[in-house]
Amino acid sequence: MNLTILGCYAATPRTFTNPTSQVLEISNRLFLIDCGEGTQVQLRKNKVKFSAINHIFISHLHGDHFYGLIGLISTFNLLNRNNPLTVYGPVGVKEIIKLQLKLSNSWPQYELNFVELSSNQSEVVFEDDKVIVKTIPLKHRIYTNGYLFQEKPKERKLNVAAVQEYQIETCYYQNIKNGKDITLDNGKIIPNELLTFDPPAPKSYAFCSDTVYNEDIVEIINGVDVLYHESTFLESEEVLAEKTMHSTAKQAAKIAKQANVKQLLLGHYSTRYESIESFKDEAQTIFEQTQLSNDGVTFQF
Amino acid sequence: MNLTILGCYAATPRTFTNPTSQVLEISNRLFLIDCGEGTQVQLRKNKVKFSAINHIFISHLHGDHFYGLIGLISTFNLLNRNNPLTVYGPVGVKEIIKLQLKLSNSWPQYELNFVELSSNQSEVVFEDDKVIVKTIPLKHRIYTNGYLFQEKPKERKLNVAAVQEYQIETCYYQNIKNGKDITLDNGKIIPNELLTFDPPAPKSYAFCSDTVYNEDIVEIINGVDVLYHESTFLESEEVLAEKTMHSTAKQAAKIAKQANVKQLLLGHYSTRYESIESFKDEAQTIFEQTQLSNDGVTFQF
């Protein structure tokens, strides 16, 4: 599981900082999460293959999370994209994009789909044979969802030496990898654990931005490998954080601790701070396994 | 008159090239012309004072000319702008901006006005005591206008030595600067040309992008100091230029020559070409006074 941070700063794009966008690579799928202005240039700078992005998840309709979407959709068309593209986001995102495509008379040649969200309960929005994506209802000034990306349990690894020893035919291998025991011709049952090794544990990633401190999400994100939680402010601005419905680094750490996540990744920093190191320092007083996201950084989990 | 090129490349923003946007400083007014994605970052990089921009002129609703507008409007608000802002552009621009501001629940605190255009005749869209701005109807795949910025004739310069010699009182100076003759107490008439010097000639700038080769604009832009004319393609792509309703460098030069402009500035280059020098070479076979625009360059005229 790789996560590339295209942008992790709040409010406006600036000369050296970018608004929210991330690329998550999980089970060989590439998901784009949020799409602030300039995301397509950040994709180029970070050498992400445009055509591999088939799903874009938008948290909410504040500009620093989606103003780059219309440009990316248009550029996909100029690049002669063929694959369908699906955009997941709050009700309204479809109207905004369609209106602009209509007025520019440039409806894409590829299939463009929208999954519009309005529920305040966590729901599955994407599922295939390897990955499942659920919403994480957040509390912000406008309707907002985080997203939980979970790998499905992987098939067990074949113990090649063992299956050869028992002279099991190849046609049974898939059943074995699926966890089944095998009955030999002499009637003897070989339990699956003698024929396989444990698969790698499925990975999970929770993206939570933007949100005020909200313990309701703890249950949904419980035990994830990586939690990206917004930390727009430091503790000194706690009142402002609540007023603007954002979180502090310490609050993000509290959520990480309660949800028993393996790692916390901070981001969505206000540009008022000269350095972001203090965010880590504050969070680590609560939750040690904290890292700072930063534009252009790729994390391997 | 200063012109700062924020972006002058066609189609999509890239790592080192930006879509169309320019800042024209004329008679101490700052006009933003077109606003492709990333314009607000280009304004920062080029150290343009955000608050001095009160008028934004949008040529047409293709993304590379206006996808940065919503972001700039939002950022103005975050920067606590007070001055009114007026956006000039094709019918539809208001609906696009208002829809996004509504869905993000972030209507600006400053006064935001729209002047929507639909005429196919040149019309005055802005006028104050020093500058007048007219549309230049262009021919492109969708409704498009260029803009002609003209300084109004300036008042004559007082010949201080002469007015003192004739002992003319200060209260008459404004009339003299306005071109009036003066009658002395003894009845003698002093003609204005003895009391003043010629003022600097009013400057003019014509922005023409995007457009197919169109001689109809020659009359409107006749004699301007500077003509920015799109040159998306070289002559080798002339057929493609006509098909996509763009111009070649040579066609831009033909318009410049017919309109008897003082200088031609090329731009809106397709990113298919490795170097833009050929654009100048081709244009100069027709019109010698040709310069190449490029991102981040400021021209003084």
Coordinates of C-alpha atoms in Angstrom, one line a residue:
Chain A
M1 CA 0.0 0.0 0.0
N2 CA 1.5 3.3 -1.1
L3 CA 0.2 6.8 -0.4
T4 CA 1.4 9.8 -2.4
I5 CA 0.6 13.1 -0.9
L6 CA 0.0 15.6 -3.8
G7 CA -1.2 18.3 -1.5
C8 CA -1.8 18.5 2.3
Y9 CA -2.3 22.2 3.1
A10 CA -5.5 24.0 3.9
A11 CA -7.3 26.9 2.2
T12 CA -5.5 28.1 -0.9
P13 CA -2.8 26.8 -3.3
R14 CA 0.4 28.7 -2.8
T15 CA 3.8 28.9 -4.5
F16 CA 5.2 25.9 -2.5
T17 CA 2.1 24.3 -0.9
N18 CA -0.8 22.5 -2.5
P19 CA -4.4 22.0 -1.4
T20 CA -5.7 18.5 -0.6
S21 CA -5.1 15.6 -2.9
Q22 CA -3.7 12.1 -2.5
V23 CA -3.1 9.0 -4.6
L24 CA -3.7 5.7 -2.8
E25 CA -2.3 2.6 -4.4
I26 CA -3.8 -0.5 -2.8
S27 CA -4.1 -4.0 -4.2
N28 CA -2.8 -2.6 -7.5
R29 CA -5.7 -0.1 -7.8
L30 CA -5.0 3.6 -7.9
F31 CA -7.5 5.8 -6.1
L32 CA -7.4 9.6 -6.2
I33 CA -8.7 11.2 -3.0
D34 CA -9.8 14.9 -3.2
C35 CA -8.6 17.1 -6.0
G36 CA -7.7 20.6 -5.1
E37 CA -6.7 23.2 -7.7
G38 CA -3.4 22.2 -9.4
T39 CA -3.8 18.5 -8.7
Q40 CA -3.2 17.6 -12.4
V41 CA 0.2 19.4 -12.3
Q42 CA 1.0 17.6 -9.0
L43 CA 0.2 14.3 -10.7
R44 CA 2.6 15.2 -13.4
K45 CA 5.3 16.3 -11.0
N46 CA 4.9 13.1 -9.0
K47 CA 4.9 11.0 -12.2
V48 CA 1.5 9.3 -11.5
K49 CA 0.1 7.6 -14.6
F50 CA -3.1 9.6 -15.4
S51 CA -4.7 6.6 -17.2
A52 CA -4.5 4.4 -14.1
I53 CA -6.9 6.6 -12.1
N54 CA -10.4 5.3 -12.6
H55 CA -12.0 6.4 -9.3
I56 CA -11.9 9.8 -7.7
F57 CA -13.3 10.3 -4.1
I58 CA -14.2 13.8 -3.2
S59 CA -14.7 14.5 0.5
H60 CA -16.7 17.8 0.3
L61 CA -17.3 20.7 -1.9
H62 CA -14.9 23.3 -0.4
G63 CA -12.6 24.6 -3.1
D64 CA -9.4 23.3 -1.6
H65 CA -10.7 19.8 -2.0
F66 CA -12.2 19.8 -5.5
Y67 CA -11.5 22.9 -7.6
G68 CA -8.9 20.8 -9.6
L69 CA -11.5 18.2 -10.5
I70 CA -13.0 19.9 -13.6
G71 CA -9.5 20.5 -15.0
L72 CA -8.5 16.9 -14.5
I73 CA -11.7 15.6 -16.1
S74 CA -11.0 17.9 -19.1
T75 CA -7.4 16.9 -19.3
F76 CA -8.3 13.2 -19.3
N77 CA -10.3 13.9 -22.4
L78 CA -7.5 15.8 -24.1
L79 CA -5.3 12.8 -23.4
N80 CA -7.7 10.6 -25.3
R81 CA -8.7 8.6 -22.2
N82 CA -10.8 5.5 -22.9
N83 CA -11.4 4.0 -19.5
P84 CA -14.6 5.0 -17.7
L85 CA -14.1 7.4 -14.8
T86 CA -16.2 7.4 -11.6
V87 CA -16.4 10.4 -9.3
Y88 CA -17.7 9.8 -5.8
G89 CA -18.8 13.0 -3.9
P90 CA -21.5 15.0 -2.3
V91 CA -24.7 15.7 -4.1
G92 CA -24.0 18.7 -6.3
V93 CA -20.6 17.6 -7.7
K94 CA -22.3 16.2 -10.8
E95 CA -24.2 19.4 -11.5
I96 CA -21.0 21.5 -11.2
I97 CA -19.0 19.4 -13.5
K98 CA -21.8 18.9 -16.1
L99 CA -22.6 22.6 -16.2
Q100 CA -19.0 23.4 -17.0
L101 CA -18.7 20.7 -19.6
K102 CA -21.9 21.8 -21.2
L103 CA -20.9 25.5 -21.4
S104 CA -17.5 24.6 -22.8
N105 CA -19.2 22.2 -25.3
S106 CA -16.6 19.6 -24.4
W107 CA -18.4 16.5 -23.0
P108 CA -15.7 13.8 -22.6
Q109 CA -15.4 11.0 -25.1
Y110 CA -14.9 8.5 -22.2
E111 CA -17.6 7.3 -19.9
L112 CA -18.0 9.7 -16.9
N113 CA -20.0 8.5 -14.0
F114 CA -21.0 10.1 -10.7
V115 CA -21.9 8.4 -7.4
E116 CA -23.5 11.2 -5.4
L117 CA -23.6 10.9 -1.6
S118 CA -26.0 12.3 0.9
S119 CA -26.2 9.7 3.7
N120 CA -25.1 10.4 7.2
Q121 CA -24.4 6.8 7.8
S122 CA -21.3 4.9 6.7
E123 CA -22.0 3.1 3.4
V124 CA -20.1 1.0 0.8
V125 CA -19.5 3.1 -2.3
F126 CA -17.1 0.9 -4.1
E127 CA -16.4 -2.8 -4.1
D128 CA -14.5 -5.2 -6.4
D129 CA -12.8 -8.5 -5.8
K130 CA -9.9 -7.0 -3.9
V131 CA -10.9 -3.7 -2.3
I132 CA -13.9 -2.2 -0.5
V133 CA -14.4 1.5 0.0
K134 CA -16.8 2.9 2.6
T135 CA -17.7 6.4 3.6
I136 CA -16.8 7.9 7.0
P137 CA -19.4 10.5 7.8
L138 CA -17.5 13.6 9.1
K139 CA -18.7 16.8 10.8
H140 CA -17.7 19.9 9.0
R141 CA -19.3 23.2 7.9
I142 CA -20.8 21.5 4.9
Y143 CA -21.7 17.8 4.1
T144 CA -18.5 15.9 4.2
N145 CA -17.3 12.3 4.1
G146 CA -14.0 10.6 4.8
Y147 CA -13.3 7.3 3.0
L148 CA -12.2 4.0 4.4
F149 CA -10.2 1.8 1.9
Q150 CA -9.9 -1.9 2.9
E151 CA -8.3 -4.7 1.2
K152 CA -10.4 -7.9 1.2
P153 CA -8.8 -10.9 3.0
K154 CA -6.3 -12.4 0.6
E155 CA -6.1 -16.0 -0.5
R156 CA -3.8 -18.2 1.5
K157 CA -0.3 -18.9 0.1
L158 CA 0.3 -22.4 -1.3
N159 CA 2.9 -24.5 0.5
V160 CA 4.5 -25.9 -2.7
A161 CA 6.6 -28.5 -0.9
A162 CA 3.6 -29.9 1.0
V163 CA 1.2 -30.2 -2.0
Q164 CA 4.0 -31.9 -4.0
E165 CA 4.6 -34.3 -1.1
Y166 CA 1.0 -35.3 -1.0
Q167 CA 0.9 -35.5 -4.8
I168 CA -2.1 -33.2 -5.0
E169 CA -3.1 -32.3 -8.5
T170 CA -2.8 -28.7 -9.8
C171 CA -6.6 -28.4 -10.3
Y172 CA -7.1 -28.4 -6.5
Y173 CA -4.6 -25.5 -5.9
Q174 CA -7.3 -22.8 -6.1
N175 CA -9.5 -24.6 -3.6
I176 CA -6.5 -24.9 -1.3
K177 CA -5.7 -21.2 -1.6
N178 CA -9.3 -20.5 -0.8
G179 CA -8.8 -22.4 2.5
K180 CA -10.3 -25.8 1.8
D181 CA -9.0 -29.1 3.2
I182 CA -8.2 -31.8 0.7
T183 CA -9.4 -35.5 0.8
L184 CA -6.8 -37.8 -0.8
D185 CA -7.8 -40.8 -2.9
N186 CA -7.2 -43.1 0.1
G187 CA -9.8 -41.1 2.0
K188 CA -7.3 -39.3 4.3
I189 CA -8.1 -35.6 4.9
I190 CA -5.3 -33.2 4.8
P191 CA -6.2 -30.0 6.8
N192 CA -5.6 -26.8 5.0
E193 CA -3.0 -25.4 7.4
L194 CA -0.6 -28.2 6.4
L195 CA -0.9 -27.1 2.7
T196 CA -0.8 -23.3 3.0
F197 CA 0.8 -20.4 4.8
D198 CA -1.0 -17.4 6.2
P199 CA -1.5 -14.6 3.6
P200 CA -0.3 -11.1 4.2
A201 CA -2.8 -9.3 6.4
P202 CA -5.2 -7.1 4.4
K203 CA -4.3 -3.4 4.6
S204 CA -6.6 -0.6 5.4
Y205 CA -6.4 3.2 5.1
A206 CA -8.8 5.8 6.5
F207 CA -8.9 9.4 5.1
C208 CA -10.6 11.8 7.4
S209 CA -10.6 15.4 6.2
D210 CA -12.2 17.9 7.0
T211 CA -13.7 17.4 10.4
V212 CA -14.2 18.8 13.8
Y213 CA -13.1 16.4 16.6
N214 CA -15.7 13.6 16.4
E215 CA -15.5 10.4 18.4
D216 CA -18.3 8.9 16.3
I217 CA -15.8 7.9 13.6
V218 CA -13.8 5.8 16.0
E219 CA -15.9 2.7 15.5
I220 CA -15.7 2.9 11.7
I221 CA -11.9 3.3 11.5
N222 CA -11.1 1.0 14.4
G223 CA -7.8 -0.8 13.9
V224 CA -6.9 0.6 10.5
D225 CA -3.2 0.4 9.4
V226 CA -3.1 4.1 8.6
L227 CA -5.3 7.0 9.6
Y228 CA -4.9 10.3 7.8
H229 CA -6.6 12.8 10.1
E230 CA -6.8 16.5 9.4
S231 CA -4.9 18.7 11.8
T232 CA -5.6 22.2 10.5
F233 CA -4.5 23.8 13.8
L234 CA -2.3 23.4 16.8
E235 CA -3.7 23.3 20.4
S236 CA -3.2 27.1 20.8
E237 CA -5.9 27.5 18.2
E238 CA -8.3 25.0 19.7
V239 CA -11.2 27.5 19.9
L240 CA -10.7 28.5 16.3
A241 CA -10.6 24.8 15.3
E242 CA -14.0 24.2 16.9
K243 CA -15.5 27.4 15.4
T244 CA -14.4 26.5 11.9
M245 CA -15.1 22.8 12.5
H246 CA -11.5 21.6 12.1
S247 CA -9.3 19.6 14.4
T248 CA -6.0 20.2 16.2
A249 CA -3.1 17.8 16.0
K250 CA -3.8 16.7 19.5
Q251 CA -7.4 15.9 18.7
A252 CA -6.3 13.9 15.7
A253 CA -4.0 11.9 18.0
K254 CA -6.8 11.3 20.5
I255 CA -8.9 9.8 17.7
A256 CA -6.0 7.7 16.5
K257 CA -5.5 6.4 20.1
Q258 CA -9.1 5.6 20.7
A259 CA -9.4 3.8 17.3
N260 CA -6.3 1.8 18.1
V261 CA -4.9 2.5 14.6
K262 CA -1.3 1.5 13.7
Q263 CA -0.2 4.8 12.4
L264 CA -1.4 8.3 12.3
L265 CA -0.7 10.7 9.4
L266 CA -1.3 14.4 9.9
G267 CA -2.2 16.9 7.3
H268 CA -4.4 19.8 6.1
Y269 CA -2.2 22.2 7.9
S270 CA -3.1 25.9 8.1
T271 CA -0.6 28.0 6.3
R272 CA -0.3 30.3 9.2
Y273 CA 2.4 28.1 10.8
E274 CA 6.0 28.6 9.7
S275 CA 6.9 25.0 10.4
I276 CA 4.8 21.8 10.6
E277 CA 7.1 20.1 13.1
S278 CA 5.0 21.3 16.1
F279 CA 2.0 19.3 14.7
K280 CA 4.0 16.1 15.2
D281 CA 5.3 17.1 18.6
E282 CA 1.8 17.9 19.9
A283 CA 0.3 14.7 18.5
Q284 CA 3.0 12.5 19.9
T285 CA 2.2 13.6 23.4
I286 CA -0.9 11.5 22.9
F287 CA 0.0 9.0 20.1
E288 CA 3.6 8.0 19.4
Q289 CA 3.1 6.5 15.9
T290 CA 2.5 9.8 14.2
Q291 CA 4.0 11.0 11.0
L292 CA 3.7 14.2 9.1
S293 CA 2.4 14.2 5.5
N294 CA 3.9 16.7 3.1
D295 CA 3.5 17.5 -0.6
G296 CA 5.3 15.2 -2.9
V297 CA 6.1 12.5 -0.3
T298 CA 5.2 8.9 -0.9
F299 CA 4.6 6.6 2.1
Q300 CA 4.9 2.9 1.9
F301 CA 2.8 1.0 4.4
Chain B
M1 CA 1.7 50.0 -19.9
N2 CA 3.0 46.8 -18.5
L3 CA 1.8 43.3 -19.5
T4 CA 2.7 40.3 -17.3
I5 CA 2.2 36.9 -18.9
L6 CA 1.1 34.5 -16.2
G7 CA 0.4 31.7 -18.7
C8 CA 0.5 31.5 -22.5
Y9 CA 0.2 27.8 -23.4
A10 CA -2.8 26.0 -24.8
A11 CA -4.9 23.1 -23.4
T12 CA -3.7 22.0 -20.0
P13 CA -1.5 23.2 -17.2
R14 CA 1.8 21.3 -17.1
T15 CA 4.8 21.2 -14.8
F16 CA 6.5 24.2 -16.4
T17 CA 3.8 25.8 -18.6
N18 CA 0.6 27.5 -17.6
P19 CA -2.7 28.1 -19.4
T20 CA -3.8 31.5 -20.4
S21 CA -3.8 34.4 -18.0
Q22 CA -2.3 37.9 -18.1
V23 CA -2.2 41.0 -16.0
L24 CA -2.4 44.3 -17.9
E25 CA -1.3 47.5 -16.0
I26 CA -2.6 50.5 -17.9
S27 CA -3.1 54.0 -16.5
N28 CA -2.5 52.6 -13.0
R29 CA -5.3 50.1 -13.4
L30 CA -4.7 46.4 -13.1
F31 CA -6.8 44.2 -15.3
L32 CA -6.7 40.4 -15.2
I33 CA -7.3 38.8 -18.6
D34 CA -8.4 35.1 -18.6
C35 CA -7.8 32.9 -15.6
G36 CA -6.7 29.3 -16.3
E37 CA -6.1 26.8 -13.6
G38 CA -3.2 27.8 -11.3
T39 CA -3.6 31.6 -12.0
Q40 CA -3.6 32.4 -8.3
V41 CA -0.3 30.7 -7.8
Q42 CA 1.1 32.5 -10.9
L43 CA 0.0 35.8 -9.4
R44 CA 1.9 34.9 -6.2
K45 CA 5.0 33.8 -8.1
N46 CA 5.0 37.0 -10.1
K47 CA 4.3 39.1 -7.0
V48 CA 1.1 40.7 -8.3
K49 CA -0.9 42.4 -5.6
F50 CA -4.1 40.5 -5.4
S51 CA -6.1 43.4 -3.9
A52 CA -5.3 45.6 -6.9
I53 CA -7.2 43.4 -9.3
N54 CA -10.8 44.7 -9.5
H55 CA -11.8 43.6 -13.0
I56 CA -11.3 40.2 -14.6
F57 CA -12.0 39.7 -18.3
I58 CA -12.8 36.1 -19.5
S59 CA -12.6 35.4 -23.2
H60 CA -14.5 32.2 -23.3
L61 CA -15.5 29.2 -21.2
H62 CA -12.9 26.6 -22.3
G63 CA -11.1 25.4 -19.3
D64 CA -7.6 26.7 -20.1
H65 CA -9.1 30.2 -20.0
F66 CA -11.2 30.2 -16.8
Y67 CA -10.8 27.1 -14.6
G68 CA -8.7 29.2 -12.1
L69 CA -11.5 31.8 -11.7
I70 CA -13.5 30.1 -9.0
G71 CA -10.3 29.5 -6.9
L72 CA -9.2 33.1 -7.3
I73 CA -12.7 34.4 -6.3
S74 CA -12.6 32.1 -3.2
T75 CA -9.1 33.1 -2.3
F76 CA -10.0 36.8 -2.5
N77 CA -12.5 36.1 0.2
L78 CA -10.1 34.2 2.4
L79 CA -7.7 37.2 2.1
N80 CA -10.6 39.4 3.5
R81 CA -10.9 41.4 0.3
N82 CA -13.1 44.5 0.6
N83 CA -13.1 46.0 -2.9
P84 CA -15.9 45.0 -5.3
L85 CA -14.8 42.6 -8.0
T86 CA -16.3 42.5 -11.5
V87 CA -16.1 39.6 -13.9
Y88 CA -16.7 40.1 -17.6
G89 CA -17.4 37.0 -19.6
P90 CA -19.8 34.9 -21.7
V91 CA -23.3 34.2 -20.5
G92 CA -22.9 31.2 -18.2
V93 CA -19.9 32.3 -16.2
K94 CA -22.1 33.7 -13.5
E95 CA -24.1 30.4 -13.2
I96 CA -20.9 28.4 -12.9
I97 CA -19.4 30.6 -10.2
K98 CA -22.6 31.0 -8.2
L99 CA -23.4 27.3 -8.2
Q100 CA -20.0 26.5 -6.7
L101 CA -20.2 29.3 -4.1
K102 CA -23.7 28.1 -3.2
L103 CA -22.7 24.4 -2.8
S104 CA -19.6 25.3 -0.7
N105 CA -21.7 27.7 1.3
S106 CA -19.1 30.4 1.0
W107 CA -20.5 33.4 -0.7
P108 CA -17.9 36.1 -0.7
Q109 CA -18.1 39.0 1.8
Y110 CA -17.0 41.4 -0.9
E111 CA -19.3 42.6 -3.7
L112 CA -19.0 40.2 -6.6
N113 CA -20.5 41.5 -9.9
F114 CA -20.8 39.8 -13.3
V115 CA -21.1 41.5 -16.7
E116 CA -22.3 38.7 -19.0
L117 CA -21.7 39.0 -22.7
S118 CA -23.6 37.6 -25.7
S119 CA -23.3 40.2 -28.5
N120 CA -21.5 39.4 -31.7
Q121 CA -20.7 43.1 -32.2
S122 CA -17.9 45.0 -30.5
E123 CA -19.2 46.8 -27.4
V124 CA -17.9 48.9 -24.5
V125 CA -17.9 46.8 -21.4
F126 CA -15.8 49.0 -19.1
E127 CA -15.1 52.7 -19.0
D128 CA -13.8 55.1 -16.4
D129 CA -12.0 58.5 -16.7
K130 CA -8.8 57.0 -18.0
V131 CA -9.5 53.7 -19.7
I132 CA -12.1 52.2 -22.0
V133 CA -12.4 48.5 -22.7
K134 CA -14.3 47.0 -25.7
T135 CA -14.9 43.5 -26.8
I136 CA -13.4 42.1 -29.9
P137 CA -15.8 39.4 -31.2
L138 CA -13.7 36.3 -32.2
K139 CA -14.5 33.2 -34.0
H140 CA -13.9 30.0 -32.1
R141 CA -15.6 26.7 -31.3
I142 CA -17.7 28.4 -28.6
Y143 CA -18.7 32.1 -28.0
T144 CA -15.5 34.1 -27.5
N145 CA -14.4 37.7 -27.2
G146 CA -11.0 39.3 -27.2
Y147 CA -10.7 42.6 -25.4
L148 CA -9.4 46.0 -26.5
F149 CA -7.9 48.2 -23.8
Q150 CA -7.5 51.8 -24.7
E151 CA -6.2 54.7 -22.7
K152 CA -8.3 57.8 -23.1
P153 CA -6.4 60.9 -24.5
K154 CA -4.4 62.4 -21.7
E155 CA -4.5 66.0 -20.7
R156 CA -1.8 68.3 -22.2
K157 CA 1.4 69.0 -20.1
L158 CA 1.7 72.5 -18.7
N159 CA 4.7 74.5 -20.0
V160 CA 5.5 75.9 -16.6
A161 CA 8.0 78.5 -17.9
A162 CA 5.4 79.8 -20.4
V163 CA 2.5 80.2 -17.9
Q164 CA 4.8 82.0 -15.5
E165 CA 6.1 84.3 -18.2
Y166 CA 2.5 85.3 -19.1
Q167 CA 1.7 85.5 -15.3
I168 CA -1.3 83.2 -15.7
E169 CA -3.0 82.4 -12.4
T170 CA -3.0 78.9 -11.1
C171 CA -6.8 78.6 -11.3
Y172 CA -6.6 78.5 -15.1
Y173 CA -4.1 75.7 -15.2
Q174 CA -6.7 72.9 -15.5
N175 CA -8.4 74.6 -18.4
I176 CA -5.0 75.0 -20.1
K177 CA -4.2 71.3 -19.6
N178 CA -7.6 70.6 -21.1
G179 CA -6.5 72.4 -24.3
K180 CA -8.1 75.8 -23.9
D181 CA -6.6 79.1 -25.1
I182 CA -6.2 81.9 -22.5
T183 CA -7.3 85.5 -22.9
L184 CA -5.1 87.8 -20.9
D185 CA -6.4 90.8 -19.0
N186 CA -5.2 93.0 -21.9
G187 CA -7.4 91.0 -24.3
K188 CA -4.6 89.2 -25.9
I189 CA -5.3 85.6 -26.7
I190 CA -2.5 83.1 -26.0
P191 CA -3.0 79.9 -28.0
N192 CA -2.8 76.7 -26.1
E193 CA 0.2 75.3 -28.0
L194 CA 2.3 78.1 -26.5
L195 CA 1.3 77.1 -23.0
T196 CA 1.5 73.3 -23.2
F197 CA 3.4 70.4 -24.5
D198 CA 1.9 67.4 -26.2
P199 CA 0.8 64.7 -23.8
P200 CA 2.2 61.1 -24.1
A201 CA 0.1 59.3 -26.8
P202 CA -2.6 57.1 -25.3
K203 CA -1.6 53.4 -25.3
S204 CA -3.7 50.6 -26.5
Y205 CA -3.6 46.8 -26.1
A206 CA -5.7 44.1 -27.9
F207 CA -6.0 40.6 -26.6
C208 CA -7.2 38.1 -29.2
S209 CA -7.4 34.5 -28.0
D210 CA -8.8 32.0 -29.0
T211 CA -9.7 32.5 -32.7
V212 CA -9.5 31.2 -36.1
Y213 CA -7.9 33.5 -38.7
N214 CA -10.5 36.3 -38.9
E215 CA -10.0 39.5 -40.8
D216 CA -13.2 41.0 -39.3
I217 CA -11.2 42.0 -36.3
V218 CA -8.7 44.2 -38.3
E219 CA -11.0 47.2 -38.2
I220 CA -11.5 47.0 -34.4
I221 CA -7.8 46.6 -33.5
N222 CA -6.5 49.0 -36.2
G223 CA -3.3 50.8 -35.1
V224 CA -3.0 49.4 -31.5
D225 CA 0.3 49.6 -29.8
V226 CA 0.4 45.9 -28.9
L227 CA -1.6 43.0 -30.4
Y228 CA -1.6 39.7 -28.5
H229 CA -2.8 37.2 -31.0
E230 CA -3.1 33.5 -30.4
S231 CA -0.8 31.3 -32.5
T232 CA -1.6 27.8 -31.3
F233 CA 0.1 26.2 -34.3
L234 CA 2.8 26.6 -36.9
E235 CA 2.1 26.7 -40.6
S236 CA 2.7 22.9 -40.9
E237 CA -0.5 22.4 -38.8
E238 CA -2.6 25.0 -40.8
V239 CA -5.3 22.5 -41.5
L240 CA -5.6 21.5 -37.9
A241 CA -5.7 25.1 -36.9
E242 CA -8.7 25.8 -39.1
K243 CA -10.4 22.6 -37.9
T244 CA -10.0 23.4 -34.3
M245 CA -10.6 27.2 -35.0
H246 CA -7.2 28.3 -33.9
S247 CA -4.6 30.4 -35.7
T248 CA -1.0 29.8 -36.9
A249 CA 1.8 32.2 -36.2
K250 CA 1.8 33.3 -39.8
Q251 CA -1.9 34.1 -39.7
A252 CA -1.4 36.1 -36.5
A253 CA 1.2 38.1 -38.3
K254 CA -1.1 38.7 -41.3
I255 CA -3.7 40.2 -39.0
A256 CA -1.0 42.3 -37.3
K257 CA 0.2 43.6 -40.7
Q258 CA -3.3 44.4 -42.0
A259 CA -4.3 46.1 -38.7
N260 CA -1.1 48.1 -38.8
V261 CA -0.3 47.5 -35.2
K262 CA 3.0 48.6 -33.7
Q263 CA 3.9 45.2 -32.1
L264 CA 2.7 41.7 -32.2
L265 CA 2.9 39.3 -29.3
L266 CA 2.4 35.6 -29.9
G267 CA 1.0 33.1 -27.5
H268 CA -1.3 30.2 -26.7
Y269 CA 1.2 27.8 -28.1
S270 CA 0.3 24.1 -28.4
T271 CA 2.5 22.1 -26.1
R272 CA 3.3 19.7 -29.0
Y273 CA 6.3 21.9 -30.0
E274 CA 9.6 21.5 -28.2
S275 CA 10.6 25.1 -28.8
I276 CA 8.6 28.2 -29.4
E277 CA 11.3 30.0 -31.5
S278 CA 9.8 28.8 -34.7
F279 CA 6.6 30.8 -34.0
K280 CA 8.6 34.0 -34.1
D281 CA 10.5 33.0 -37.2
E282 CA 7.4 32.2 -39.1
A283 CA 5.6 35.3 -38.0
Q284 CA 8.5 37.6 -38.8
T285 CA 8.4 36.5 -42.5
I286 CA 5.2 38.6 -42.6
F287 CA 5.5 41.0 -39.7
E288 CA 8.9 42.1 -38.3
Q289 CA 7.8 43.6 -35.0
T290 CA 6.9 40.2 -33.4
Q291 CA 7.8 39.1 -29.9
L292 CA 7.1 35.8 -28.1
S293 CA 5.2 35.8 -24.9
N294 CA 6.3 33.4 -22.2
D295 CA 5.1 32.6 -18.7
G296 CA 6.5 34.9 -16.1
V297 CA 7.7 37.6 -18.5
T298 CA 6.7 41.2 -18.1
F299 CA 6.7 43.5 -21.1
Q300 CA 6.9 47.2 -20.8
F301 CA 5.3 49.1 -23.7

